[in-house]
Amino acid sequence: MVNLKDLNIILTGATGGIGGAILEKLKNLDANIIATGTNQEKLDKINSKFENVIVKKFDISEHSLINSFIDECNETFNNKIDVLINNAGITSDNLTIRMSDEEWNKVIKVNLSSTFLISKFVIKKMLKNKNGKIINITSVVGHTGNLGQANYSASKAGLIGMSQSLAME
């Protein structure tokens, strides 16, 4: 059986369905977890449900705060981040001919650009420790596309390509 005892894991998007399932599994495997999200009510539920999970409200679209957020997580984990799970993401569905620039940009910003920046700053910490893993949660629509989801599909396809490049680096 897998044992994640003493592994320090940052999980973004912990308040969603996939994030909640990941959190539950990680906790059952004894990982140390910082769980993030933007919905305070759902974060409070996580806080009351799980012992020893550190809950932090953090909006990954606030790019200017990502570096300090990662520094804070690193300090919380005594300078040892073992795993980053980039799970946070949003949708803003619309047909391409009706999709506003704002709908396009917001999804790309959160799902792709934010994930890139979080990974970039975590990689710096992992390199110092000569260890670490990054898991990016994507979607089948990153391969297939989907009606009304040009922005979401593009962001998830971008994550696939970015993940492959990060692995090579």
XYZ file of N, CA and C in Angstrom:
507
model
N 0.834 -1.188 0.000
C 0.000 0.000 0.000
C 0.875 1.246 0.000
N 0.421 2.247 -0.669
C 1.147 3.510 -0.754
C 1.098 4.216 0.600
N 2.214 4.745 1.012
C 2.281 5.492 2.256
C 2.892 6.851 1.957
N 2.142 7.897 2.194
C 2.640 9.251 1.945
C 3.010 9.958 3.245
N 3.176 9.205 4.305
C 3.517 9.801 5.600
C 4.772 10.660 5.463
N 4.686 11.834 6.018
C 5.779 12.816 6.025
C 6.024 13.492 4.684
N 5.208 13.217 3.662
C 5.319 13.967 2.416
C 4.489 15.239 2.530
N 5.079 16.348 2.117
C 4.436 17.664 2.180
C 3.865 18.015 0.817
N 2.540 18.195 0.775
C 1.841 18.353 -0.493
C 0.996 19.625 -0.485
N 1.132 20.417 -1.550
C 0.245 21.561 -1.778
C -0.787 21.115 -2.805
N -2.060 21.300 -2.471
C -3.166 20.957 -3.363
C -3.981 22.209 -3.637
N -3.969 22.666 -4.891
C -4.817 23.799 -5.259
C -6.176 23.266 -5.697
N -7.189 24.093 -5.566
C -8.522 23.685 -5.983
C -9.109 22.583 -5.126
N -8.799 22.604 -3.839
C -9.245 21.547 -2.927
C -10.742 21.600 -2.644
N -11.399 22.692 -2.985
C -12.816 22.852 -2.653
C -13.750 22.305 -3.729
N -13.219 21.885 -4.868
C -14.055 21.323 -5.927
C -14.224 19.827 -5.762
N -14.978 19.224 -6.660
C -15.246 17.791 -6.589
C -13.997 16.945 -6.732
N -13.194 17.210 -7.765
C -11.956 16.457 -7.962
C -10.981 16.763 -6.826
N -10.865 18.026 -6.470
C -9.975 18.414 -5.382
C -10.345 17.748 -4.067
N -11.638 17.679 -3.789
C -12.095 17.028 -2.565
C -11.752 15.550 -2.539
N -11.895 14.882 -3.682
C -11.554 13.462 -3.767
C -10.048 13.249 -3.602
N -9.259 14.122 -4.214
C -7.801 14.033 -4.062
C -7.417 14.243 -2.603
N -7.999 15.259 -1.991
C -7.706 15.568 -0.587
C -8.022 14.376 0.305
N -9.182 13.787 0.111
C -9.600 12.628 0.912
C -8.585 11.491 0.781
N -8.170 11.201 -0.442
C -7.211 10.118 -0.675
C -5.854 10.434 -0.038
N -5.384 11.664 -0.222
C -4.094 12.055 0.354
C -4.113 11.956 1.874
N -5.206 12.375 2.465
C -5.308 12.340 3.925
C -5.329 10.902 4.411
N -6.037 10.018 3.694
C -6.066 8.601 4.072
C -4.699 7.945 3.961
N -3.805 8.550 3.162
C -2.447 8.025 2.996
C -1.436 8.774 3.868
N -1.942 9.551 4.823
C -1.124 10.215 5.851
C -0.208 11.328 5.353
N -0.563 11.967 4.256
C 0.248 13.084 3.760
C 0.018 14.332 4.612
N 1.001 15.209 4.617
C 0.854 16.552 5.185
C 0.372 17.435 4.048
N -0.734 18.147 4.258
C -1.370 18.831 3.140
C -1.670 20.280 3.459
N -1.358 21.144 2.491
C -1.896 22.502 2.453
C -2.933 22.486 1.347
N -4.186 22.715 1.730
C -5.304 22.697 0.789
C -5.759 24.125 0.529
N -5.858 24.488 -0.753
C -6.248 25.851 -1.098
C -7.529 25.873 -1.909
N -8.145 27.030 -1.900
C -9.334 27.286 -2.685
C -9.766 28.714 -2.454
N -10.856 29.098 -3.084
C -11.350 30.472 -2.942
C -12.683 30.551 -2.217
N -13.352 29.443 -2.029
C -14.668 29.432 -1.396
C -14.501 29.205 0.104
N -14.682 30.267 0.878
C -14.434 30.187 2.316
C -15.333 29.170 3.008
N -16.581 29.094 2.601
C -17.505 28.139 3.219
C -17.012 26.698 3.025
N -16.568 26.378 1.825
C -16.060 25.036 1.550
C -14.727 24.795 2.259
N -13.899 25.827 2.351
C -12.642 25.696 3.098
C -12.914 25.424 4.566
N -13.924 26.080 5.125
C -14.302 25.848 6.526
C -14.752 24.401 6.732
N -15.478 23.853 5.763
C -15.917 22.454 5.846
C -14.718 21.509 5.830
N -13.754 21.812 4.971
C -12.531 21.002 4.920
C -11.828 21.067 6.264
N -11.747 22.257 6.811
C -11.067 22.470 8.084
C -11.721 21.672 9.208
N -13.046 21.601 9.201
C -13.738 20.864 10.256
C -13.733 19.354 10.005
N -13.632 18.932 8.752
C -13.667 17.511 8.417
C -12.331 16.808 8.635
N -11.235 17.497 8.317
C -9.926 16.862 8.340
C -9.042 17.454 9.424
N -8.496 16.583 10.238
C -7.499 17.018 11.201
C -6.162 17.159 10.489
N -5.390 18.095 10.930
C -4.020 18.274 10.437
C -3.911 18.602 8.952
N -4.959 19.130 8.354
C -4.861 19.692 7.007
C -4.801 21.204 7.185
N -3.811 21.806 6.583
C -3.685 23.260 6.653
C -4.493 23.843 5.509
N -5.467 24.651 5.859
C -6.373 25.235 4.872
C -5.991 26.694 4.667
N -5.787 27.067 3.415
C -5.428 28.444 3.092
C -6.315 28.942 1.966
N -6.969 30.063 2.204
C -7.728 30.688 1.131
C -6.726 31.397 0.236
N -6.724 31.004 -1.038
C -5.789 31.625 -1.973
C -6.378 31.571 -3.371
N -6.362 32.707 -4.030
C -6.845 32.835 -5.404
C -5.632 32.802 -6.319
N -5.471 31.714 -7.060
C -4.285 31.558 -7.897
C -4.229 32.551 -9.048
N -5.336 33.252 -9.300
C -5.311 34.260 -10.372
C -4.641 35.551 -9.916
N -4.330 35.647 -8.639
C -3.602 36.809 -8.106
C -2.104 36.572 -8.316
N -1.664 36.758 -9.529
C -0.301 36.406 -9.913
C 0.772 37.093 -9.080
N 0.541 38.317 -8.681
C 1.552 39.044 -7.913
C 1.752 38.455 -6.510
N 0.838 37.586 -6.067
C 0.924 37.002 -4.729
C 1.445 35.565 -4.723
N 1.616 34.983 -5.899
C 1.976 33.564 -5.968
C 3.339 33.294 -5.338
N 4.340 34.079 -5.632
C 5.677 33.835 -5.083
C 5.657 33.865 -3.562
N 5.004 34.859 -2.981
C 4.966 34.933 -1.513
C 4.111 33.802 -0.937
N 3.073 33.391 -1.644
C 2.267 32.257 -1.194
C 3.122 30.990 -1.139
N 3.905 30.748 -2.172
C 4.764 29.560 -2.197
C 5.831 29.660 -1.107
N 6.388 30.844 -0.898
C 7.345 31.034 0.199
C 6.706 30.684 1.542
N 5.475 31.115 1.736
C 4.744 30.835 2.982
C 4.512 29.327 3.144
N 4.113 28.671 2.081
C 3.920 27.212 2.130
C 5.235 26.508 2.435
N 6.290 26.958 1.813
C 7.610 26.372 2.030
C 8.030 26.504 3.490
N 7.794 27.662 4.075
C 8.108 27.860 5.502
C 7.250 26.954 6.373
N 5.976 26.853 6.043
C 5.067 25.987 6.802
C 5.569 24.549 6.798
N 6.118 24.116 5.680
C 6.623 22.756 5.532
C 8.118 22.649 5.856
N 8.654 23.593 6.609
C 10.065 23.559 7.005
C 11.002 23.388 5.810
N 10.740 24.185 4.771
C 11.577 24.233 3.564
C 11.645 22.914 2.806
N 10.516 22.205 2.769
C 10.499 20.943 2.043
C 9.111 20.700 1.446
N 8.922 21.167 0.205
C 7.705 20.874 -0.543
C 8.014 19.657 -1.408
N 7.299 18.558 -1.165
C 7.554 17.327 -1.901
C 6.717 17.222 -3.171
N 5.460 17.663 -3.090
C 4.545 17.492 -4.211
C 3.666 18.732 -4.342
N 3.464 19.156 -5.570
C 2.485 20.191 -5.901
C 1.456 19.549 -6.807
N 0.187 19.674 -6.430
C -0.893 19.194 -7.288
C -1.672 20.418 -7.754
N -1.489 20.750 -9.027
C -2.191 21.871 -9.644
C -3.547 21.374 -10.131
N -4.538 21.569 -9.290
C -5.881 21.085 -9.600
C -6.863 22.222 -9.860
N -6.567 23.415 -9.360
C -7.510 24.536 -9.493
C -7.765 24.858 -10.952
N -9.000 25.140 -11.250
C -9.367 25.510 -12.608
C -10.792 26.031 -12.657
N -11.082 26.737 -13.722
C -12.422 27.302 -13.897
C -12.903 27.044 -15.315
N -14.201 27.209 -15.509
C -14.778 27.201 -16.849
C -15.563 28.494 -17.028
N -15.703 28.894 -18.249
C -16.562 30.014 -18.628
C -17.009 29.713 -20.055
N -17.980 28.813 -20.144
C -18.373 28.253 -21.431
C -19.195 29.230 -22.266
N -18.920 29.192 -23.550
C -19.658 29.981 -24.522
C -19.203 29.542 -25.906
N -20.070 29.661 -26.865
C -19.652 29.389 -28.234
C -18.588 30.404 -28.642
N -17.669 29.982 -29.458
C -16.559 30.845 -29.863
C -17.042 32.182 -30.413
N -18.066 32.177 -31.233
C -18.530 33.434 -31.836
C -19.161 34.372 -30.808
N -19.507 33.853 -29.646
C -20.089 34.680 -28.576
C -19.126 34.914 -27.420
N -17.989 34.209 -27.419
C -17.068 34.294 -26.290
C -16.392 35.657 -26.253
N -16.488 36.293 -25.108
C -15.851 37.600 -24.941
C -14.356 37.421 -24.676
N -13.610 38.480 -24.895
C -12.186 38.461 -24.562
C -12.008 38.152 -23.086
N -12.882 38.684 -22.245
C -12.797 38.458 -20.799
C -12.985 36.976 -20.460
N -13.956 36.314 -21.117
C -14.179 34.886 -20.869
C -12.960 34.068 -21.285
N -12.402 34.398 -22.429
C -11.199 33.705 -22.903
C -10.038 33.927 -21.936
N -9.742 35.185 -21.667
C -8.567 35.529 -20.865
C -8.638 35.000 -19.440
N -9.813 35.032 -18.825
C -9.938 34.584 -17.440
C -9.621 33.094 -17.309
N -10.150 32.284 -18.219
C -9.903 30.838 -18.161
C -8.434 30.531 -18.442
N -7.858 31.170 -19.438
C -6.441 30.951 -19.745
C -5.574 31.408 -18.568
N -5.926 32.542 -17.970
C -5.152 33.062 -16.839
C -5.147 32.088 -15.670
N -6.327 31.619 -15.284
C -6.415 30.731 -14.114
C -5.860 29.346 -14.429
N -6.341 28.742 -15.490
C -6.022 27.338 -15.749
C -4.604 27.110 -16.266
N -4.061 28.064 -16.998
C -2.751 27.853 -17.614
C -1.671 28.756 -17.020
N -1.887 30.055 -17.060
C -0.846 30.982 -16.591
C -0.582 30.832 -15.095
N -1.632 30.701 -14.309
C -1.452 30.544 -12.860
C -0.719 29.250 -12.538
N -1.076 28.188 -13.233
C -0.411 26.899 -13.027
C 1.064 26.995 -13.392
N 1.365 27.696 -14.470
C 2.761 27.908 -14.855
C 3.522 28.629 -13.743
N 2.956 29.716 -13.230
C 3.653 30.504 -12.214
C 3.827 29.744 -10.903
N 2.785 29.055 -10.466
C 2.909 28.263 -9.237
C 4.001 27.213 -9.414
N 3.992 26.541 -10.542
C 5.007 25.521 -10.816
C 6.404 26.135 -10.828
N 6.540 27.264 -11.481
C 7.836 27.945 -11.580
C 8.427 28.220 -10.196
N 7.612 28.756 -9.304
C 8.118 29.099 -7.971
C 8.336 27.862 -7.105
N 7.515 26.831 -7.277
C 7.714 25.596 -6.523
C 8.954 24.863 -7.014
N 9.184 24.882 -8.322
C 10.370 24.214 -8.872
C 11.636 24.765 -8.227
N 11.684 26.062 -8.001
C 12.866 26.654 -7.360
C 13.109 26.043 -5.988
N 12.041 25.815 -5.236
C 12.166 25.200 -3.905
C 12.577 23.732 -4.036
N 11.978 23.037 -5.002
C 12.279 21.621 -5.186
C 13.719 21.405 -5.633
N 14.218 22.296 -6.476
C 15.608 22.173 -6.920
C 16.584 22.289 -5.752
N 16.277 23.172 -4.815
C 17.135 23.308 -3.627
C 17.170 22.016 -2.831
N 16.051 21.290 -2.817
C 15.963 20.030 -2.086
C 16.337 18.819 -2.936
N 16.608 19.075 -4.220
C 16.953 18.004 -5.163
C 15.879 16.915 -5.211
N 14.629 17.334 -5.035
C 13.524 16.379 -5.035
C 12.200 17.115 -5.186
N 11.252 16.455 -5.809
C 9.913 17.009 -5.891
C 9.156 16.502 -7.101
N 7.839 16.580 -6.988
C 6.966 16.146 -8.071
C 5.858 17.162 -8.260
N 5.486 17.368 -9.523
C 4.372 18.256 -9.847
C 3.369 17.450 -10.641
N 2.127 17.515 -10.202
C 1.029 16.832 -10.879
C 0.057 17.900 -11.360
N -0.164 17.951 -12.663
C -1.104 18.899 -13.245
C -2.364 18.158 -13.671
N -3.494 18.582 -13.137
C -4.766 17.953 -13.488
C -5.292 18.632 -14.749
N -5.504 17.832 -15.765
C -5.995 18.344 -17.035
C -7.343 17.705 -17.341
N -7.691 17.580 -18.587
C -9.004 17.074 -18.960
C -8.924 16.430 -20.331
N -9.816 15.494 -20.567
C -9.883 14.861 -21.880
C -10.134 15.903 -22.968
N -10.814 17.002 -22.646
C -11.084 18.018 -23.674
C -9.819 18.740 -24.119
N -8.729 18.582 -23.385
C -7.440 19.089 -23.834
C -6.933 18.326 -25.053
N -7.453 17.118 -25.244
C -7.116 16.293 -26.409
C -8.186 16.353 -27.488
N -9.451 16.477 -27.064
C -10.558 16.317 -28.011
C -11.272 17.606 -28.371
N -11.151 18.636 -27.527
C -11.980 19.818 -27.694
C -13.386 19.533 -27.208
N -14.209 20.589 -27.109
C -15.584 20.413 -26.663
C -16.400 21.624 -27.083
N -17.612 21.392 -27.468
C -18.522 22.454 -27.885
C -18.659 23.502 -26.783
N -18.423 24.746 -27.133
C -18.584 25.845 -26.179
C -17.458 25.986 -25.179
N -16.379 25.250 -25.401
C -15.272 25.288 -24.443
C -13.922 25.514 -25.125
N -13.882 26.400 -26.094
C -12.610 26.673 -26.775
C -11.568 27.159 -25.772
N -11.965 28.026 -24.850
C -11.025 28.553 -23.856
C -10.551 27.460 -22.900
N -11.482 26.674 -22.369
C -11.154 25.607 -21.424
C -10.302 24.533 -22.108
N -10.708 24.120 -23.303
C -9.960 23.109 -24.048
C -8.545 23.578 -24.343
N -8.411 24.838 -24.739
C -7.073 25.395 -25.018
C -6.224 25.419 -23.752
N -6.832 25.778 -22.631
C -6.065 25.843 -21.382
C -5.590 24.456 -20.960
N -6.439 23.449 -21.136
C -6.067 22.092 -20.735
C -5.074 21.476 -21.714
N -5.196 21.768 -23.002
C -4.193 21.324 -23.972
C -2.851 21.985 -23.668
N -2.902 23.252 -23.300
C -1.683 23.959 -22.904
C -1.027 23.316 -21.699
N -1.830 22.878 -20.738
C -1.282 22.193 -19.560
C -0.579 20.903 -19.938
N -1.142 20.192 -20.895
C -0.516 18.955 -21.346
C 0.872 19.231 -21.925
N 0.947 20.202 -22.820
C 2.224 20.563 -23.419
C 3.212 21.114 -22.401
N 2.708 21.962 -21.501
C 3.566 22.536 -20.468
C 4.105 21.433 -19.559
N 3.261 20.489 -19.178
C 3.691 19.388 -18.311
C 4.790 18.574 -18.961
N 4.652 18.312 -20.254
C 5.680 17.547 -20.965
C 7.000 18.326 -21.001
N 6.907 19.637 -21.218
C 8.126 20.462 -21.233
C 8.779 20.528 -19.861
N 7.967 20.690 -18.818
C 8.525 20.733 -17.461
C 9.207 19.411 -17.118
N 8.619 18.307 -17.541
C 9.219 17.000 -17.282
C 10.593 16.867 -17.942
N 10.705 17.419 -19.144
C 11.994 17.376 -19.831
C 13.040 18.254 -19.144
N 12.584 19.371 -18.609
C 13.501 20.278 -17.916
C 13.964 19.690 -16.606
